[in-house]
Short mmCIF file of C-alpha atoms in Angstrom, two decimals:
data_model
loop_
_atom_site.label_atom_id
_atom_site.label_comp_id
_atom_site.label_asym_id
_atom_site.label_seq_id
_atom_site.Cartn_x
_atom_site.Cartn_y
_atom_site.Cartn_z
CA UNK Z 1 -85.04 -84.56 -22.57
CA UNK Z 2 -87.88 -83.09 -24.39
CA UNK Z 3 -89.80 -85.19 -27.29
CA UNK Z 4 -92.44 -83.90 -29.46
CA UNK Z 5 -95.13 -86.36 -30.52
CA UNK Z 6 -98.61 -85.86 -31.85
CA UNK Z 7 -100.42 -89.24 -31.70
CA UNK Z 8 -103.95 -89.90 -31.50
CA UNK Z 9 -104.02 -93.52 -30.86
CA UNK Z 10 -103.62 -93.80 -26.87
CA UNK Z 11 -102.28 -97.49 -27.30
CA UNK Z 12 -99.53 -96.08 -29.50
CA UNK Z 13 -98.49 -93.60 -26.77
CA UNK Z 14 -98.53 -96.11 -24.21
CA UNK Z 15 -96.07 -98.34 -26.37
CA UNK Z 16 -94.05 -95.77 -27.27
CA UNK Z 17 -93.72 -94.65 -23.63
CA UNK Z 18 -93.03 -97.96 -22.41
CA UNK Z 19 -90.24 -98.43 -25.39
CA UNK Z 20 -88.69 -95.21 -24.01
CA UNK Z 21 -88.56 -96.84 -20.59
CA UNK Z 22 -87.02 -99.92 -21.84
CA UNK Z 23 -84.38 -98.01 -23.45
CA UNK Z 24 -83.83 -96.06 -20.17
CA UNK Z 25 -85.78 -92.85 -20.48
CA UNK Z 26 -88.81 -92.50 -18.10
CA UNK Z 27 -91.53 -90.48 -18.36
CA UNK Z 28 -91.49 -87.35 -15.67
CA UNK Z 29 -94.06 -84.86 -17.31
CA UNK Z 30 -96.43 -84.75 -20.31
CA UNK Z 31 -98.80 -82.55 -22.02
CA UNK Z 32 -100.77 -82.96 -25.18
CA UNK Z 33 -97.92 -82.82 -27.53
CA UNK Z 34 -94.67 -82.52 -25.36
CA UNK Z 35 -93.14 -85.42 -23.42
CA UNK Z 36 -90.61 -85.01 -20.80
CA UNK Z 37 -88.18 -87.79 -20.22
CA UNK Z 38 -85.27 -88.52 -17.68
CA UNK Z 39 -82.83 -90.83 -17.79
CA UNK Z 40 -82.75 -94.43 -15.47
CA UNK Z 41 -82.35 -97.62 -15.58
CA UNK Z 42 -83.73 -99.41 -18.20
CA UNK Z 43 -86.72 -102.03 -18.05
CA UNK Z 44 -87.22 -100.78 -14.30
CA UNK Z 45 -90.62 -99.27 -14.71
CA UNK Z 46 -94.09 -99.86 -17.19
CA UNK Z 47 -96.36 -97.03 -17.89
CA UNK Z 48 -100.06 -96.89 -18.34
CA UNK Z 49 -102.10 -94.38 -20.26
CA UNK Z 50 -105.28 -93.89 -19.21
CA UNK Z 51 -108.35 -91.55 -19.08
CA UNK Z 52 -109.58 -90.83 -15.75
CA UNK Z 53 -113.62 -90.76 -15.80
CA UNK Z 54 -115.38 -88.25 -13.88
CA UNK Z 55 -114.80 -89.90 -10.29
CA UNK Z 56 -111.14 -90.97 -11.24
CA UNK Z 57 -109.58 -94.53 -11.90
CA UNK Z 58 -110.47 -97.71 -9.60
CA UNK Z 59 -106.45 -98.32 -9.64
CA UNK Z 60 -105.63 -94.58 -8.92
CA UNK Z 61 -104.40 -95.58 -5.12
CA UNK Z 62 -102.41 -98.92 -6.45
CA UNK Z 63 -100.07 -97.05 -8.51
CA UNK Z 64 -97.79 -94.10 -8.47
CA UNK Z 65 -99.27 -91.36 -10.96
CA UNK Z 66 -96.71 -89.73 -13.14
CA UNK Z 67 -98.40 -86.87 -14.60
CA UNK Z 68 -101.80 -85.42 -15.47
CA UNK Z 69 -102.95 -83.32 -18.39
CA UNK Z 70 -106.72 -82.81 -18.48
CA UNK Z 71 -108.28 -86.04 -18.09
CA UNK Z 72 -105.43 -88.05 -19.39
CA UNK Z 73 -103.15 -89.67 -16.67
CA UNK Z 74 -99.95 -91.84 -16.83
CA UNK Z 75 -99.56 -94.48 -13.87
CA UNK Z 76 -95.96 -96.07 -13.12
CA UNK Z 77 -95.14 -99.05 -11.45
CA UNK Z 78 -91.79 -101.36 -11.30
CA UNK Z 79 -91.57 -103.72 -13.87
CA UNK Z 80 -91.06 -106.73 -11.96
CA UNK Z 81 -94.38 -106.13 -10.46
CA UNK Z 82 -95.97 -107.73 -13.81
CA UNK Z 83 -98.14 -106.02 -16.28
CA UNK Z 84 -101.42 -103.68 -15.47
CA UNK Z 85 -104.58 -105.41 -15.17
CA UNK Z 86 -106.08 -105.66 -18.46
CA UNK Z 87 -109.83 -105.97 -17.16
CA UNK Z 88 -109.93 -102.21 -16.64
CA UNK Z 89 -108.54 -101.31 -19.82
CA UNK Z 90 -111.22 -103.77 -21.31
CA UNK Z 91 -114.08 -102.17 -19.18
CA UNK Z 92 -113.25 -98.68 -20.45
CA UNK Z 93 -113.13 -99.53 -24.00
CA UNK Z 94 -116.27 -101.19 -23.54
CA UNK Z 95 -117.53 -97.89 -21.90
CA UNK Z 96 -116.10 -96.03 -25.12
CA UNK Z 97 -117.81 -98.30 -27.77
CA UNK Z 98 -121.57 -98.23 -26.25
CA UNK Z 99 -122.00 -94.46 -27.12
CA UNK Z 100 -120.39 -94.74 -30.53
CA UNK Z 101 -122.39 -97.96 -30.95
CA UNK Z 102 -125.66 -96.15 -30.17
CA UNK Z 103 -124.69 -92.97 -32.71
CA UNK Z 104 -123.99 -95.88 -35.44
CA UNK Z 105 -127.31 -97.39 -34.97
CA UNK Z 106 -129.11 -94.17 -34.37
CA UNK Z 107 -128.00 -92.39 -37.74
CA UNK Z 108 -128.46 -96.02 -39.52
CA UNK Z 109 -132.01 -96.11 -38.54
CA UNK Z 110 -132.71 -92.50 -39.28
CA UNK Z 111 -131.13 -92.43 -42.58
CA UNK Z 112 -132.63 -95.74 -43.69
CA UNK Z 113 -135.86 -94.67 -42.72
CA UNK Z 114 -135.63 -91.39 -44.17
CA UNK Z 115 -134.30 -92.61 -47.50
CA UNK Z 116 -137.21 -95.23 -47.80
CA UNK Z 117 -139.66 -92.48 -47.09
CA UNK Z 118 -138.04 -90.13 -49.86
CA UNK Z 119 -138.56 -92.94 -52.42
CA UNK Z 120 -141.97 -93.82 -51.75
CA UNK Z 121 -143.18 -90.36 -52.91
CA UNK Z 122 -143.18 -89.25 -56.48
CA UNK Z 123 -141.29 -86.03 -56.00
CA UNK Z 124 -138.13 -86.14 -53.93
CA UNK Z 125 -137.35 -83.61 -51.39
CA UNK Z 126 -133.69 -83.03 -51.76
CA UNK Z 127 -132.86 -81.21 -48.48
CA UNK Z 128 -134.23 -84.57 -46.58
CA UNK Z 129 -132.47 -86.81 -49.26
CA UNK Z 130 -129.42 -84.95 -48.41
CA UNK Z 131 -129.65 -85.21 -44.61
CA UNK Z 132 -130.68 -88.66 -44.94
CA UNK Z 133 -127.32 -89.35 -47.08
CA UNK Z 134 -125.65 -87.47 -44.43
CA UNK Z 135 -126.60 -89.75 -41.73
CA UNK Z 136 -125.29 -92.70 -43.74
CA UNK Z 137 -122.14 -91.17 -44.52
CA UNK Z 138 -122.06 -90.60 -40.51
CA UNK Z 139 -122.56 -94.14 -39.87
CA UNK Z 140 -119.68 -95.21 -42.33
CA UNK Z 141 -117.31 -92.48 -40.67
CA UNK Z 142 -118.01 -93.96 -37.20
CA UNK Z 143 -117.91 -97.42 -38.30
CA UNK Z 144 -113.96 -97.74 -38.69
CA UNK Z 145 -113.24 -96.31 -34.90
CA UNK Z 146 -115.95 -98.48 -33.69
CA UNK Z 147 -114.16 -101.75 -35.65
CA UNK Z 148 -110.50 -100.87 -34.63
CA UNK Z 149 -111.92 -100.22 -30.70
CA UNK Z 150 -113.60 -103.52 -30.90
CA UNK Z 151 -110.16 -105.21 -32.57
CA UNK Z 152 -108.05 -103.78 -29.75
CA UNK Z 153 -110.61 -105.01 -27.05
CA UNK Z 154 -110.84 -108.45 -28.57
CA UNK Z 155 -107.17 -108.66 -28.47
CA UNK Z 156 -106.84 -107.78 -24.76
CA UNK Z 157 -109.74 -110.31 -24.12
CA UNK Z 158 -107.53 -113.09 -26.17
CA UNK Z 159 -104.66 -111.96 -23.95
CA UNK Z 160 -106.27 -112.15 -20.85
CA UNK Z 161 -107.50 -115.66 -21.45
CA UNK Z 162 -103.94 -116.71 -22.54
CA UNK Z 163 -102.73 -115.60 -19.27
CA UNK Z 164 -105.35 -116.61 -16.84
CA UNK Z 165 -104.92 -120.67 -17.85
#
């Protein structure tokens, strides 16, 4: 069976594929928007969506790789083995958050310094003013995805602490 889904959020994709596995449809292949499932036993496998870095993933040898499309990969393991390790997912989120935070802080710094300089003079340089305002718009646009990643990472950390007690 083929299903077409356009999902940007990788955690929503992983949840959807695991919901399909609970209903007895197991992932066989995938591309950017096309997912191929085959019928199987319900609740027998769980899946993990991940992005492979330059040197692969640390748990690549431990689990069965279902399919890979570009740098996106799905892993599968038996459901009775328990959930996937959350520490690697938290680490991957932290790696994604650092460049985003650097971009936000850099644009905030450049935008504020530039606007302070624009208003200290008697005449305003409109091109400079627009560029500095654009830097602040970039800060606003990238703060929301950063906040979402931070919430997901904090939720995973709480779940990790709950299960480690």
